């Protein structure tokens, strides 16, 4: 069956550290993969999109990698801040977006 | 950036009644919109793809007669939860992509609708 799993339901880190979130998938071959941020009671907000022929994408403190052989994407937030606390969702882009299970990130001061 | 607006943000209804949720793209025309449902502490589950001028495409396990989707214009899709029951209580979210931007792009999401059926 098709699955998209994000490695941990919750991740707690100290301010200033790098947060690394993992997205693994099976039985899909997406040409694109996207990451979103969702705050409680709100709709997701787009962060980054990476294509299958791109190994890495960066935007300010954010970095995404995409390994189609491992069927895995890593999402990094460097110099994390309490304001980064939210749920982060990966989504496989197959003309429609199929979302992963999500990881709740909590950054402590 | 492009905006998708969803209304209402919260609704409480009695069992057996129907509830309509609207999703509008405010500054682009969306031939396709997507409806998701999200239960507490769970991810977004795609319910259906709303197609302007044609029937919606429902995901496996989603009852099309219970969740009626109408996409009558290029800027409006509606989801009607018919004969609502307490188990339909959830967070419903719509999304759309701007077709004017080439290739696969980011999706814009509505604010979501918290439906509570009592």
PDB file of C-alpha atoms in Angstrom:
ATOM      1  CA  UNK A   1       0.000   0.000   0.000  1.00  0.00           C
ATOM      2  CA  UNK A   2       1.044   3.594  -0.417  1.00  0.00           C
ATOM      3  CA  UNK A   3       2.434   5.332   2.646  1.00  0.00           C
ATOM      4  CA  UNK A   4       3.980   8.656   3.569  1.00  0.00           C
ATOM      5  CA  UNK A   5       5.530   8.675   7.006  1.00  0.00           C
ATOM      6  CA  UNK A   6       7.205  11.438   8.918  1.00  0.00           C
ATOM      7  CA  UNK A   7       9.615   9.959  11.351  1.00  0.00           C
ATOM      8  CA  UNK A   8       8.392  11.364  14.592  1.00  0.00           C
ATOM      9  CA  UNK A   9       5.075  12.647  15.779  1.00  0.00           C
ATOM     10  CA  UNK A  10       6.792  15.280  17.896  1.00  0.00           C
ATOM     11  CA  UNK A  11      10.247  16.801  18.064  1.00  0.00           C
ATOM     12  CA  UNK A  12      11.482  19.012  20.901  1.00  0.00           C
ATOM     13  CA  UNK A  13      14.670  21.018  20.483  1.00  0.00           C
ATOM     14  CA  UNK A  14      16.418  23.933  22.080  1.00  0.00           C
ATOM     15  CA  UNK A  15      16.478  27.352  20.480  1.00  0.00           C
ATOM     16  CA  UNK A  16      19.470  27.843  18.217  1.00  0.00           C
ATOM     17  CA  UNK A  17      19.814  24.170  17.310  1.00  0.00           C
ATOM     18  CA  UNK A  18      19.056  22.630  13.941  1.00  0.00           C
ATOM     19  CA  UNK A  19      15.796  20.738  13.620  1.00  0.00           C
ATOM     20  CA  UNK A  20      15.785  17.833  11.164  1.00  0.00           C
ATOM     21  CA  UNK A  21      12.517  16.288  10.061  1.00  0.00           C
ATOM     22  CA  UNK A  22      12.225  13.195   7.924  1.00  0.00           C
ATOM     23  CA  UNK A  23       9.669  12.184   5.327  1.00  0.00           C
ATOM     24  CA  UNK A  24       9.703   8.643   3.950  1.00  0.00           C
ATOM     25  CA  UNK A  25       7.387   7.259   1.334  1.00  0.00           C
ATOM     26  CA  UNK A  26       6.665   3.945  -0.341  1.00  0.00           C
ATOM     27  CA  UNK A  27       4.964   2.988  -3.565  1.00  0.00           C
ATOM     28  CA  UNK A  28       5.016   6.496  -4.984  1.00  0.00           C
ATOM     29  CA  UNK A  29       7.233   8.057  -7.625  1.00  0.00           C
ATOM     30  CA  UNK A  30       6.583  11.758  -7.247  1.00  0.00           C
ATOM     31  CA  UNK A  31       8.260  14.240  -9.531  1.00  0.00           C
ATOM     32  CA  UNK A  32       7.903  16.901  -6.839  1.00  0.00           C
ATOM     33  CA  UNK A  33       7.799  17.037  -3.094  1.00  0.00           C
ATOM     34  CA  UNK A  34       6.599  19.944  -0.994  1.00  0.00           C
ATOM     35  CA  UNK A  35       6.854  20.995   2.656  1.00  0.00           C
ATOM     36  CA  UNK A  36       4.215  22.967   4.519  1.00  0.00           C
ATOM     37  CA  UNK A  37       3.853  24.512   7.936  1.00  0.00           C
ATOM     38  CA  UNK A  38       0.574  24.287   9.814  1.00  0.00           C
ATOM     39  CA  UNK A  39      -0.319  26.203  12.952  1.00  0.00           C
ATOM     40  CA  UNK A  40      -3.198  25.004  15.185  1.00  0.00           C
ATOM     41  CA  UNK A  41      -6.606  25.689  13.704  1.00  0.00           C
ATOM     42  CA  UNK A  42      -5.179  27.057  10.464  1.00  0.00           C
ATOM     43  CA  UNK A  43      -4.651  25.824   6.940  1.00  0.00           C
ATOM     44  CA  UNK A  44      -1.151  24.765   5.844  1.00  0.00           C
ATOM     45  CA  UNK A  45       1.244  27.353   4.470  1.00  0.00           C
ATOM     46  CA  UNK A  46       3.723  26.513   1.720  1.00  0.00           C
ATOM     47  CA  UNK A  47       7.418  26.521   2.549  1.00  0.00           C
ATOM     48  CA  UNK A  48       9.459  24.797  -0.144  1.00  0.00           C
ATOM     49  CA  UNK A  49       9.110  22.683  -3.276  1.00  0.00           C
ATOM     50  CA  UNK A  50      11.829  20.388  -4.578  1.00  0.00           C
ATOM     51  CA  UNK A  51      11.927  18.547  -7.876  1.00  0.00           C
ATOM     52  CA  UNK A  52      13.095  14.977  -8.389  1.00  0.00           C
ATOM     53  CA  UNK A  53      16.201  16.136 -10.252  1.00  0.00           C
ATOM     54  CA  UNK A  54      17.166  18.511  -7.451  1.00  0.00           C
ATOM     55  CA  UNK A  55      19.185  17.150  -4.578  1.00  0.00           C
ATOM     56  CA  UNK A  56      18.807  20.148  -2.321  1.00  0.00           C
ATOM     57  CA  UNK A  57      16.845  23.376  -2.031  1.00  0.00           C
ATOM     58  CA  UNK A  58      17.389  26.263   0.377  1.00  0.00           C
ATOM     59  CA  UNK A  59      15.349  29.226   1.513  1.00  0.00           C
ATOM     60  CA  UNK A  60      16.725  31.397   4.295  1.00  0.00           C
ATOM     61  CA  UNK A  61      17.059  29.097   7.343  1.00  0.00           C
ATOM     62  CA  UNK A  62      15.296  26.211   5.621  1.00  0.00           C
ATOM     63  CA  UNK A  63      16.882  23.388   3.644  1.00  0.00           C
ATOM     64  CA  UNK A  64      15.227  20.430   1.948  1.00  0.00           C
ATOM     65  CA  UNK A  65      16.829  17.376   0.390  1.00  0.00           C
ATOM     66  CA  UNK A  66      15.162  14.828  -1.863  1.00  0.00           C
ATOM     67  CA  UNK A  67      16.560  11.339  -2.421  1.00  0.00           C
ATOM     68  CA  UNK A  68      14.396   9.442  -4.900  1.00  0.00           C
ATOM     69  CA  UNK A  69      16.471   6.289  -4.467  1.00  0.00           C
ATOM     70  CA  UNK A  70      15.923   6.174  -0.725  1.00  0.00           C
ATOM     71  CA  UNK A  71      12.401   7.617  -1.192  1.00  0.00           C
ATOM     72  CA  UNK A  72      13.150  10.151   1.469  1.00  0.00           C
ATOM     73  CA  UNK A  73      13.153  13.891   2.033  1.00  0.00           C
ATOM     74  CA  UNK A  74      14.864  15.686   4.893  1.00  0.00           C
ATOM     75  CA  UNK A  75      13.753  19.113   6.093  1.00  0.00           C
ATOM     76  CA  UNK A  76      16.146  21.203   8.149  1.00  0.00           C
ATOM     77  CA  UNK A  77      15.567  24.399  10.101  1.00  0.00           C
ATOM     78  CA  UNK A  78      18.842  25.960  11.206  1.00  0.00           C
ATOM     79  CA  UNK A  79      19.182  28.375  14.126  1.00  0.00           C
ATOM     80  CA  UNK A  80      15.704  27.383  15.253  1.00  0.00           C
ATOM     81  CA  UNK A  81      13.516  29.858  17.103  1.00  0.00           C
ATOM     82  CA  UNK A  82      10.446  29.442  19.328  1.00  0.00           C
ATOM     83  CA  UNK A  83       8.425  31.001  16.502  1.00  0.00           C
ATOM     84  CA  UNK A  84       9.299  27.937  14.397  1.00  0.00           C
ATOM     85  CA  UNK A  85       7.127  25.812  16.684  1.00  0.00           C
ATOM     86  CA  UNK A  86       4.383  24.311  14.511  1.00  0.00           C
ATOM     87  CA  UNK A  87       3.440  21.129  12.690  1.00  0.00           C
ATOM     88  CA  UNK A  88       5.405  20.472   9.531  1.00  0.00           C
ATOM     89  CA  UNK A  89       3.929  18.415   6.740  1.00  0.00           C
ATOM     90  CA  UNK A  90       5.568  16.879   3.716  1.00  0.00           C
ATOM     91  CA  UNK A  91       3.429  16.351   0.649  1.00  0.00           C
ATOM     92  CA  UNK A  92       4.018  14.267  -2.432  1.00  0.00           C
ATOM     93  CA  UNK A  93       2.997  16.103  -5.555  1.00  0.00           C
ATOM     94  CA  UNK A  94       1.320  13.796  -8.024  1.00  0.00           C
ATOM     95  CA  UNK A  95      -0.988  16.408  -9.564  1.00  0.00           C
ATOM     96  CA  UNK A  96      -2.759  16.300  -6.247  1.00  0.00           C
ATOM     97  CA  UNK A  97      -1.011  16.734  -2.928  1.00  0.00           C
ATOM     98  CA  UNK A  98      -0.872  13.702  -0.667  1.00  0.00           C
ATOM     99  CA  UNK A  99       0.239  14.642   2.828  1.00  0.00           C
ATOM    100  CA  UNK A 100       2.423  12.852   5.317  1.00  0.00           C
ATOM    101  CA  UNK A 101       1.527  12.250   8.927  1.00  0.00           C
ATOM    102  CA  UNK A 102       3.154  15.477  10.130  1.00  0.00           C
ATOM    103  CA  UNK A 103       5.716  16.290  12.816  1.00  0.00           C
ATOM    104  CA  UNK A 104       4.964  18.694  15.666  1.00  0.00           C
ATOM    105  CA  UNK A 105       8.070  20.746  16.315  1.00  0.00           C
ATOM    106  CA  UNK A 106       8.488  22.509  19.637  1.00  0.00           C
ATOM    107  CA  UNK A 107      11.432  24.883  20.024  1.00  0.00           C
ATOM    108  CA  UNK A 108      12.214  25.786  23.620  1.00  0.00           C
ATOM    109  CA  UNK A 109      13.951  29.037  24.607  1.00  0.00           C
TER     110      UNK A 109
ATOM    111  CA  UNK B   1       0.512  36.056  -3.061  1.00  0.00           C
ATOM    112  CA  UNK B   2      -2.596  34.216  -4.140  1.00  0.00           C
ATOM    113  CA  UNK B   3      -5.332  33.832  -1.563  1.00  0.00           C
ATOM    114  CA  UNK B   4      -7.940  31.191  -0.987  1.00  0.00           C
ATOM    115  CA  UNK B   5     -10.788  32.145   1.281  1.00  0.00           C
ATOM    116  CA  UNK B   6     -12.990  29.647   3.076  1.00  0.00           C
ATOM    117  CA  UNK B   7     -16.266  30.315   4.853  1.00  0.00           C
ATOM    118  CA  UNK B   8     -17.492  29.774   7.501  1.00  0.00           C
ATOM    119  CA  UNK B   9     -14.563  29.276   9.837  1.00  0.00           C
ATOM    120  CA  UNK B  10     -16.714  27.558  12.430  1.00  0.00           C
ATOM    121  CA  UNK B  11     -20.121  25.965  12.308  1.00  0.00           C
ATOM    122  CA  UNK B  12     -22.175  23.987  14.775  1.00  0.00           C
ATOM    123  CA  UNK B  13     -25.133  22.060  13.458  1.00  0.00           C
ATOM    124  CA  UNK B  14     -27.631  19.505  14.650  1.00  0.00           C
ATOM    125  CA  UNK B  15     -27.503  15.872  13.591  1.00  0.00           C
ATOM    126  CA  UNK B  16     -29.412  15.269  10.413  1.00  0.00           C
ATOM    127  CA  UNK B  17     -28.997  18.747   8.984  1.00  0.00           C
ATOM    128  CA  UNK B  18     -26.806  19.798   6.070  1.00  0.00           C
ATOM    129  CA  UNK B  19     -23.942  22.261   6.110  1.00  0.00           C
ATOM    130  CA  UNK B  20     -22.414  24.112   3.170  1.00  0.00           C
ATOM    131  CA  UNK B  21     -18.813  25.270   3.141  1.00  0.00           C
ATOM    132  CA  UNK B  22     -17.559  27.715   0.531  1.00  0.00           C
ATOM    133  CA  UNK B  23     -14.085  27.982  -0.912  1.00  0.00           C
ATOM    134  CA  UNK B  24     -13.116  30.941  -3.091  1.00  0.00           C
ATOM    135  CA  UNK B  25      -9.970  31.771  -4.977  1.00  0.00           C
ATOM    136  CA  UNK B  26      -9.672  35.536  -4.645  1.00  0.00           C
ATOM    137  CA  UNK B  27      -7.130  36.572  -7.248  1.00  0.00           C
ATOM    138  CA  UNK B  28      -6.857  33.677  -9.651  1.00  0.00           C
ATOM    139  CA  UNK B  29      -9.166  31.322 -11.478  1.00  0.00           C
ATOM    140  CA  UNK B  30      -9.034  27.754 -10.257  1.00  0.00           C
ATOM    141  CA  UNK B  31     -10.308  25.053 -12.580  1.00  0.00           C
ATOM    142  CA  UNK B  32      -9.462  22.552  -9.877  1.00  0.00           C
ATOM    143  CA  UNK B  33      -9.836  22.777  -6.119  1.00  0.00           C
ATOM    144  CA  UNK B  34      -9.187  20.169  -3.480  1.00  0.00           C
ATOM    145  CA  UNK B  35     -11.085  19.328  -0.310  1.00  0.00           C
ATOM    146  CA  UNK B  36      -9.359  17.828   2.707  1.00  0.00           C
ATOM    147  CA  UNK B  37     -10.506  16.650   6.113  1.00  0.00           C
ATOM    148  CA  UNK B  38      -8.340  16.689   9.188  1.00  0.00           C
ATOM    149  CA  UNK B  39      -9.098  14.985  12.497  1.00  0.00           C
ATOM    150  CA  UNK B  40      -7.380  16.176  15.687  1.00  0.00           C
ATOM    151  CA  UNK B  41      -3.643  15.557  15.681  1.00  0.00           C
ATOM    152  CA  UNK B  42      -3.840  13.806  12.332  1.00  0.00           C
ATOM    153  CA  UNK B  43      -2.727  14.808   8.878  1.00  0.00           C
ATOM    154  CA  UNK B  44      -4.810  16.122   6.020  1.00  0.00           C
ATOM    155  CA  UNK B  45      -6.751  13.449   4.187  1.00  0.00           C
ATOM    156  CA  UNK B  46      -7.728  14.268   0.625  1.00  0.00           C
ATOM    157  CA  UNK B  47     -11.464  13.796   0.174  1.00  0.00           C
ATOM    158  CA  UNK B  48     -12.073  14.886  -3.374  1.00  0.00           C
ATOM    159  CA  UNK B  49     -10.923  16.932  -6.319  1.00  0.00           C
ATOM    160  CA  UNK B  50     -13.408  19.567  -7.410  1.00  0.00           C
ATOM    161  CA  UNK B  51     -13.457  20.220 -11.168  1.00  0.00           C
ATOM    162  CA  UNK B  52     -15.041  23.332 -12.617  1.00  0.00           C
ATOM    163  CA  UNK B  53     -17.899  22.441 -14.919  1.00  0.00           C
ATOM    164  CA  UNK B  54     -17.734  18.701 -14.312  1.00  0.00           C
ATOM    165  CA  UNK B  55     -18.187  16.106 -11.605  1.00  0.00           C
ATOM    166  CA  UNK B  56     -15.883  15.930  -8.649  1.00  0.00           C
ATOM    167  CA  UNK B  57     -13.463  13.058  -8.293  1.00  0.00           C
ATOM    168  CA  UNK B  58     -13.725  11.382  -4.912  1.00  0.00           C
ATOM    169  CA  UNK B  59     -11.010   9.484  -3.094  1.00  0.00           C
ATOM    170  CA  UNK B  60     -11.590   5.888  -2.142  1.00  0.00           C
ATOM    171  CA  UNK B  61     -13.838   5.531   0.871  1.00  0.00           C
ATOM    172  CA  UNK B  62     -15.408   8.989   0.616  1.00  0.00           C
ATOM    173  CA  UNK B  63     -19.166   8.931   0.084  1.00  0.00           C
ATOM    174  CA  UNK B  64     -20.047  11.207  -2.786  1.00  0.00           C
ATOM    175  CA  UNK B  65     -23.723  11.345  -1.807  1.00  0.00           C
ATOM    176  CA  UNK B  66     -22.809  12.528   1.661  1.00  0.00           C
ATOM    177  CA  UNK B  67     -20.176  15.066   0.664  1.00  0.00           C
ATOM    178  CA  UNK B  68     -21.633  16.975  -2.255  1.00  0.00           C
ATOM    179  CA  UNK B  69     -19.203  19.120  -4.192  1.00  0.00           C
ATOM    180  CA  UNK B  70     -20.174  21.817  -6.631  1.00  0.00           C
ATOM    181  CA  UNK B  71     -17.669  23.838  -8.638  1.00  0.00           C
ATOM    182  CA  UNK B  72     -19.969  26.142 -10.533  1.00  0.00           C
ATOM    183  CA  UNK B  73     -17.497  28.892 -11.341  1.00  0.00           C
ATOM    184  CA  UNK B  74     -13.761  29.343 -11.744  1.00  0.00           C
ATOM    185  CA  UNK B  75     -13.489  30.968  -8.331  1.00  0.00           C
ATOM    186  CA  UNK B  76     -15.940  29.034  -6.174  1.00  0.00           C
ATOM    187  CA  UNK B  77     -16.238  25.473  -4.973  1.00  0.00           C
ATOM    188  CA  UNK B  78     -18.681  24.352  -2.303  1.00  0.00           C
ATOM    189  CA  UNK B  79     -18.720  21.292  -0.089  1.00  0.00           C
ATOM    190  CA  UNK B  80     -22.051  20.293   1.422  1.00  0.00           C
ATOM    191  CA  UNK B  81     -22.061  17.782   4.244  1.00  0.00           C
ATOM    192  CA  UNK B  82     -25.492  16.220   4.023  1.00  0.00           C
ATOM    193  CA  UNK B  83     -27.353  14.618   6.885  1.00  0.00           C
ATOM    194  CA  UNK B  84     -24.489  15.376   9.196  1.00  0.00           C
ATOM    195  CA  UNK B  85     -23.682  13.102  12.111  1.00  0.00           C
ATOM    196  CA  UNK B  86     -21.348  13.614  15.076  1.00  0.00           C
ATOM    197  CA  UNK B  87     -18.669  11.486  13.381  1.00  0.00           C
ATOM    198  CA  UNK B  88     -18.559  14.082  10.578  1.00  0.00           C
ATOM    199  CA  UNK B  89     -17.226  16.606  13.083  1.00  0.00           C
ATOM    200  CA  UNK B  90     -13.818  17.580  11.778  1.00  0.00           C
ATOM    201  CA  UNK B  91     -11.689  20.346  10.296  1.00  0.00           C
ATOM    202  CA  UNK B  92     -12.402  20.750   6.585  1.00  0.00           C
ATOM    203  CA  UNK B  93      -9.876  22.598   4.417  1.00  0.00           C
ATOM    204  CA  UNK B  94      -9.886  23.517   0.742  1.00  0.00           C
ATOM    205  CA  UNK B  95      -6.952  24.336  -1.481  1.00  0.00           C
ATOM    206  CA  UNK B  96      -6.175  25.458  -4.995  1.00  0.00           C
ATOM    207  CA  UNK B  97      -3.184  26.134  -7.186  1.00  0.00           C
ATOM    208  CA  UNK B  98      -2.808  29.078  -9.521  1.00  0.00           C
ATOM    209  CA  UNK B  99      -2.922  27.633 -13.056  1.00  0.00           C
ATOM    210  CA  UNK B 100      -1.437  30.830 -14.385  1.00  0.00           C
ATOM    211  CA  UNK B 101       1.901  29.769 -12.941  1.00  0.00           C
ATOM    212  CA  UNK B 102       3.469  27.076 -15.067  1.00  0.00           C
ATOM    213  CA  UNK B 103       4.361  23.621 -13.768  1.00  0.00           C
ATOM    214  CA  UNK B 104       3.672  22.124 -10.366  1.00  0.00           C
ATOM    215  CA  UNK B 105       3.513  24.869  -7.803  1.00  0.00           C
ATOM    216  CA  UNK B 106       2.556  25.590  -4.252  1.00  0.00           C
ATOM    217  CA  UNK B 107      -0.994  25.069  -3.105  1.00  0.00           C
ATOM    218  CA  UNK B 108      -2.887  27.820  -1.346  1.00  0.00           C
ATOM    219  CA  UNK B 109      -5.125  26.740   1.476  1.00  0.00           C
ATOM    220  CA  UNK B 110      -8.232  28.219   2.962  1.00  0.00           C
ATOM    221  CA  UNK B 111      -8.428  29.026   6.639  1.00  0.00           C
ATOM    222  CA  UNK B 112     -10.349  25.828   7.308  1.00  0.00           C
ATOM    223  CA  UNK B 113     -13.830  25.183   8.685  1.00  0.00           C
ATOM    224  CA  UNK B 114     -14.309  23.591  12.088  1.00  0.00           C
ATOM    225  CA  UNK B 115     -17.530  21.587  11.864  1.00  0.00           C
ATOM    226  CA  UNK B 116     -19.142  20.360  15.055  1.00  0.00           C
ATOM    227  CA  UNK B 117     -22.239  18.193  14.781  1.00  0.00           C
ATOM    228  CA  UNK B 118     -24.267  17.916  17.966  1.00  0.00           C
TER     229      UNK B 118
END
